[in-house]
Amino acid sequence: MELNGVGIWSSPLRYGDSAEAAEAAAELDELGFTALWVPDVGGPLMDSVENLLGATTKAVIATGILNMWMHEPADVAAAHARLTAELGPRFLVGLGISHAPLIDAQEAGRYRKPLATTKAFLDGLDAAADPVPVDSRVLAALGPKMLALASERSRGAHPYLVTPEHTAIARAAVGEGPLVAPEQTAILASDRDEARAIGTKWLTGYLAMPNYANNLLRLGFSEDDLQTVSDRLFDALIAWGDEAVVLDRIEAHRAAGADHVCVQVLQADHRAMPREQWRRLAAALR
């Protein structure tokens, strides 16, 4: 399973109409995007993965990320084995520990020992009747301990909501060889007001999550940057403008050591598939 080039990270591909998602995935595959990444905040994840695998022939289908609190390792391993046997070796299991506010909202005190919990989940994948191979899984990793674990026990790291500066940190942490596949958010907008109208509220929700906030503080942003969603922070996390701006940001990640960059294109209606923007991006990448 090769993973390079540019992919698409998309919530609508997971939670939108399944027939439309399949149609869009087939088009993205033909447009040359090398991977399609989907999130996991509940619901039948493997059904969505199967839908996208069945609609494509070349693109890797990756979870960004499979929430470890919502699945059993044996079930994940069995699904991976079945889908790989039926549809080919294109299913990359991206695993993540999620965020304490989300998990504890369902069961107070459940979220604890994220590193130990991740190790235990990986142990479960390895002990399954049909283990998920190390080269078929990556970890959502931001801090040094999780990046080290990604290097040791998976194919590499899938950092989300990061800058090219973090990509350089991730590459240094995992060394040469392991995969570094950051997510990059993009908004094709004509001016800052339009970009802000689309992205500020979206970004605010993520900044309330300690994992992301702490990572951004480590990168040198201030509490005030996070609380006000400063222009400095907004511009660092979201590539907004025309296609050239997005391509420049992709190249910045590559220069920092990324093997693969998955672009999440936002538009005013976050639930709709931004198919025209995907086409524009694909044309610019040619």
Coordinates of C-alpha atoms in Angstrom, one line a residue:
M1 CA 0.0 0.0 0.0
E2 CA 1.7 3.2 -1.2
L3 CA 0.7 6.5 0.4
N4 CA 2.2 9.7 -1.1
G5 CA 0.9 12.7 -3.0
V6 CA -2.2 14.5 -1.9
G7 CA -5.3 13.1 -0.4
I8 CA -8.7 14.4 0.7
W9 CA -9.9 14.4 4.3
S10 CA -13.7 14.7 4.4
S11 CA -16.5 14.4 7.0
P12 CA -19.2 14.5 4.3
L13 CA -17.7 11.4 2.6
R14 CA -18.4 9.6 5.9
Y15 CA -21.6 11.2 7.2
G16 CA -23.3 12.3 3.9
D17 CA -25.6 10.3 1.7
S18 CA -23.8 7.0 1.0
A19 CA -24.7 7.0 -2.7
E20 CA -23.4 10.5 -3.2
A21 CA -20.3 9.7 -1.1
A22 CA -19.6 6.7 -3.4
E23 CA -20.1 8.8 -6.5
A24 CA -17.8 11.5 -5.1
A25 CA -15.2 9.0 -4.1
A26 CA -15.1 7.5 -7.5
E27 CA -14.5 11.0 -9.0
L28 CA -11.8 11.8 -6.5
D29 CA -10.1 8.5 -7.3
E30 CA -10.1 9.4 -11.0
L31 CA -8.9 13.0 -10.3
G32 CA -5.8 11.5 -8.8
F33 CA -6.1 12.0 -5.1
T34 CA -4.1 9.2 -3.5
A35 CA -6.1 8.7 -0.3
L36 CA -9.6 9.5 1.1
W37 CA -9.6 10.1 4.9
V38 CA -12.8 9.9 7.0
P39 CA -13.5 10.7 10.7
D40 CA -15.1 8.7 13.4
V41 CA -17.4 10.4 15.9
G42 CA -19.9 7.5 16.1
G43 CA -21.9 5.4 13.7
P44 CA -21.1 2.4 11.5
L45 CA -17.5 3.3 10.5
M46 CA -16.8 0.1 8.6
D47 CA -19.9 0.5 6.5
S48 CA -18.5 3.8 5.3
V49 CA -15.1 2.4 4.7
E50 CA -16.6 -0.5 2.7
N51 CA -18.7 2.0 0.6
L52 CA -15.6 4.0 -0.3
L53 CA -13.4 1.0 -1.0
G54 CA -16.1 -0.4 -3.3
A55 CA -16.4 2.9 -5.2
T56 CA -12.7 3.3 -5.9
T57 CA -9.9 1.3 -7.5
K58 CA -6.7 3.1 -6.6
A59 CA -7.1 5.4 -3.7
V60 CA -6.2 4.3 -0.1
I61 CA -9.2 4.6 2.2
A62 CA -8.0 5.8 5.6
T63 CA -9.7 6.5 8.9
G64 CA -8.7 9.8 10.4
I65 CA -9.3 8.6 12.9
L66 CA -10.9 5.5 14.2
N67 CA -11.9 6.4 17.8
M68 CA -10.4 3.7 20.1
W69 CA -13.0 4.3 22.8
M70 CA -15.8 3.3 20.3
H71 CA -14.4 0.0 19.0
E72 CA -12.9 -3.3 20.1
P73 CA -9.5 -4.3 18.7
A74 CA -10.7 -7.8 17.6
D75 CA -13.6 -6.3 15.7
V76 CA -11.4 -3.8 13.9
A77 CA -8.9 -6.5 13.0
A78 CA -11.7 -8.8 11.7
A79 CA -13.2 -6.0 9.6
H80 CA -9.8 -5.0 8.2
A81 CA -9.0 -8.6 7.2
R82 CA -12.4 -9.0 5.6
L83 CA -12.3 -5.8 3.6
T84 CA -8.7 -6.3 2.5
A85 CA -9.6 -9.8 1.3
E86 CA -12.7 -8.6 -0.6
L87 CA -11.6 -5.3 -1.9
G88 CA -7.8 -5.3 -1.9
P89 CA -5.1 -3.9 0.4
R90 CA -6.2 -0.3 0.4
F91 CA -7.6 0.1 3.9
L92 CA -5.3 2.2 6.2
V93 CA -6.5 2.1 9.9
G94 CA -5.8 5.5 11.4
L95 CA -6.2 5.2 15.2
G96 CA -6.7 7.9 17.7
I97 CA -7.4 8.5 21.4
S98 CA -9.9 11.3 20.9
H99 CA -10.4 14.0 23.6
A100 CA -11.3 13.9 27.2
P101 CA -14.3 16.3 27.0
L102 CA -16.0 14.2 24.3
I103 CA -15.4 10.8 26.0
D104 CA -16.1 11.9 29.5
A105 CA -19.4 13.6 28.3
Q106 CA -20.7 10.1 27.7
E107 CA -19.2 8.5 30.8
A108 CA -17.5 10.7 33.4
G109 CA -13.9 9.7 34.2
R110 CA -13.6 7.2 31.3
Y111 CA -10.9 9.1 29.5
R112 CA -7.6 8.3 31.2
K113 CA -4.1 7.2 30.5
P114 CA -4.2 7.9 26.7
L115 CA -0.7 6.5 26.0
A116 CA -1.4 3.2 27.9
T117 CA -4.8 2.9 26.3
T118 CA -3.3 3.3 22.9
K119 CA -0.7 0.7 23.6
A120 CA -3.3 -1.7 24.9
F121 CA -5.4 -1.2 21.7
L122 CA -2.4 -1.9 19.6
D123 CA -1.7 -5.0 21.6
G124 CA -5.3 -6.1 20.9
L125 CA -4.8 -5.6 17.1
D126 CA -1.6 -7.7 17.3
A127 CA -3.3 -10.5 19.3
A128 CA -6.3 -10.8 17.0
A129 CA -6.9 -13.9 14.9
D130 CA -6.1 -11.8 11.8
P131 CA -3.8 -9.0 13.1
V132 CA -3.8 -5.6 11.5
P133 CA -0.3 -5.4 10.0
V134 CA 1.9 -2.6 11.3
D135 CA 2.2 -1.1 7.9
S136 CA -1.6 -0.9 7.6
R137 CA -2.1 1.4 10.6
V138 CA -1.1 4.9 11.7
L139 CA -1.6 6.9 14.8
A140 CA -3.0 10.3 15.3
A141 CA 0.0 11.8 17.1
L142 CA 0.8 15.3 18.2
G143 CA 3.1 15.2 21.2
P144 CA 6.5 13.5 21.6
K145 CA 5.3 10.4 23.4
M146 CA 2.6 9.5 20.9
L147 CA 4.9 10.3 18.0
A148 CA 7.4 7.9 19.4
L149 CA 4.7 5.3 19.7
A150 CA 3.6 5.9 16.2
S151 CA 7.2 5.3 15.0
E152 CA 7.6 2.1 17.1
R153 CA 4.2 0.4 16.6
S154 CA 2.6 1.7 13.4
R155 CA 3.5 2.8 9.9
G156 CA 3.7 6.4 11.1
A157 CA 1.8 9.5 12.2
H158 CA -1.3 11.3 11.1
P159 CA -1.2 14.7 12.8
Y160 CA -4.4 16.7 12.5
L161 CA -4.8 20.5 12.8
V162 CA -1.2 21.2 12.5
T163 CA 1.3 23.6 10.8
P164 CA 4.3 22.8 8.6
E165 CA 6.4 23.6 11.7
H166 CA 4.8 20.7 13.4
T167 CA 5.3 18.5 10.4
A168 CA 9.1 19.2 10.8
I169 CA 8.8 18.2 14.5
A170 CA 7.0 15.0 13.6
R171 CA 9.5 14.0 11.0
A172 CA 12.4 14.6 13.5
A173 CA 10.6 12.6 16.1
V174 CA 9.7 9.5 14.0
G175 CA 12.9 9.6 11.9
E176 CA 13.4 8.6 8.3
G177 CA 11.1 5.8 7.1
P178 CA 7.9 6.1 9.1
L179 CA 5.0 7.8 7.4
V180 CA 4.2 11.5 8.2
A181 CA 0.8 12.3 6.8
P182 CA -0.6 15.6 8.2
E183 CA -4.1 17.0 7.6
Q184 CA -4.2 20.5 6.2
T185 CA -7.5 22.5 6.3
A186 CA -8.2 24.8 3.3
I187 CA -10.8 27.4 2.3
L188 CA -11.0 28.6 -1.2
A189 CA -12.1 32.2 -0.5
S190 CA -11.6 35.6 -2.1
D191 CA -11.0 37.5 1.1
R192 CA -10.4 37.2 4.9
D193 CA -14.0 38.0 5.8
E194 CA -15.3 35.1 3.6
A195 CA -12.7 32.8 5.0
R196 CA -13.5 33.8 8.6
A197 CA -17.2 33.3 8.1
I198 CA -16.5 29.8 7.0
G199 CA -13.7 28.8 9.3
T200 CA -13.8 30.6 12.7
K201 CA -16.6 28.8 14.4
W202 CA -15.3 25.5 13.0
L203 CA -11.8 26.2 14.4
T204 CA -13.2 27.3 17.8
G205 CA -14.7 23.9 18.4
Y206 CA -11.3 22.2 18.0
L207 CA -9.5 24.8 20.1
A208 CA -11.7 23.7 23.0
M209 CA -10.1 20.3 22.9
P210 CA -7.0 20.1 25.3
N211 CA -5.0 17.9 22.9
Y212 CA -5.1 20.5 20.1
A213 CA -4.7 23.5 22.5
N214 CA -1.7 22.0 24.2
N215 CA 0.0 21.2 20.9
L216 CA -0.5 24.7 19.6
L217 CA 0.9 26.2 22.9
R218 CA 3.9 23.9 22.4
L219 CA 4.3 25.4 18.9
G220 CA 4.5 28.9 20.3
F221 CA 1.0 30.2 20.1
S222 CA -0.4 32.0 23.1
E223 CA -3.5 31.5 25.2
D224 CA -4.8 34.8 23.7
D225 CA -4.3 33.4 20.2
L226 CA -6.4 30.4 21.1
Q227 CA -9.1 32.4 23.0
T228 CA -9.6 35.0 20.3
V229 CA -8.8 32.8 17.3
S230 CA -6.2 35.4 16.3
D231 CA -5.5 36.1 12.6
R232 CA -2.0 34.6 13.3
L233 CA -3.5 31.3 14.5
F234 CA -6.2 31.2 11.8
D235 CA -3.7 31.8 9.0
A236 CA -1.3 29.2 10.4
L237 CA -3.9 26.4 10.6
I238 CA -6.1 27.2 7.6
A239 CA -4.7 27.8 4.1
W240 CA -7.2 30.3 2.7
G241 CA -7.3 32.1 -0.6
D242 CA -6.9 30.7 -4.1
E243 CA -5.6 27.3 -5.2
A244 CA -2.0 28.6 -5.3
V245 CA -2.1 29.4 -1.6
V246 CA -3.3 25.8 -0.8
L247 CA -0.6 24.3 -3.1
D248 CA 2.1 26.5 -1.4
R249 CA 1.0 25.1 2.0
I250 CA 1.1 21.6 0.7
E251 CA 4.6 22.2 -0.5
A252 CA 5.6 23.7 2.9
H253 CA 4.5 20.4 4.6
R254 CA 6.4 18.4 2.0
A255 CA 9.5 20.5 2.6
A256 CA 9.2 19.9 6.3
G257 CA 9.2 16.1 5.8
A258 CA 5.6 15.1 5.0
D259 CA 5.2 12.0 2.8
H260 CA 1.5 12.6 2.1
V261 CA -0.8 15.6 2.8
C262 CA -4.5 15.2 3.1
V263 CA -6.5 18.4 2.5
Q264 CA -9.8 19.1 4.2
V265 CA -11.7 21.7 2.1
L266 CA -14.2 23.7 4.1
Q267 CA -17.2 25.6 2.6
A268 CA -20.1 27.5 4.1
D269 CA -22.2 24.3 4.5
H270 CA -19.8 22.0 6.3
R271 CA -22.2 19.1 5.7
A272 CA -22.2 19.3 1.9
M273 CA -19.5 17.8 -0.3
P274 CA -17.3 20.5 -1.8
R275 CA -17.1 18.8 -5.1
E276 CA -16.4 21.9 -7.2
Q277 CA -13.6 22.9 -4.8
W278 CA -12.1 19.4 -5.0
R279 CA -12.1 19.7 -8.8
R280 CA -10.4 23.0 -8.7
L281 CA -7.7 21.7 -6.4
A282 CA -7.2 18.6 -8.6
A283 CA -6.8 20.8 -11.6
A284 CA -4.2 23.0 -9.8
L285 CA -2.2 19.9 -8.7
R286 CA -1.8 18.7 -12.3

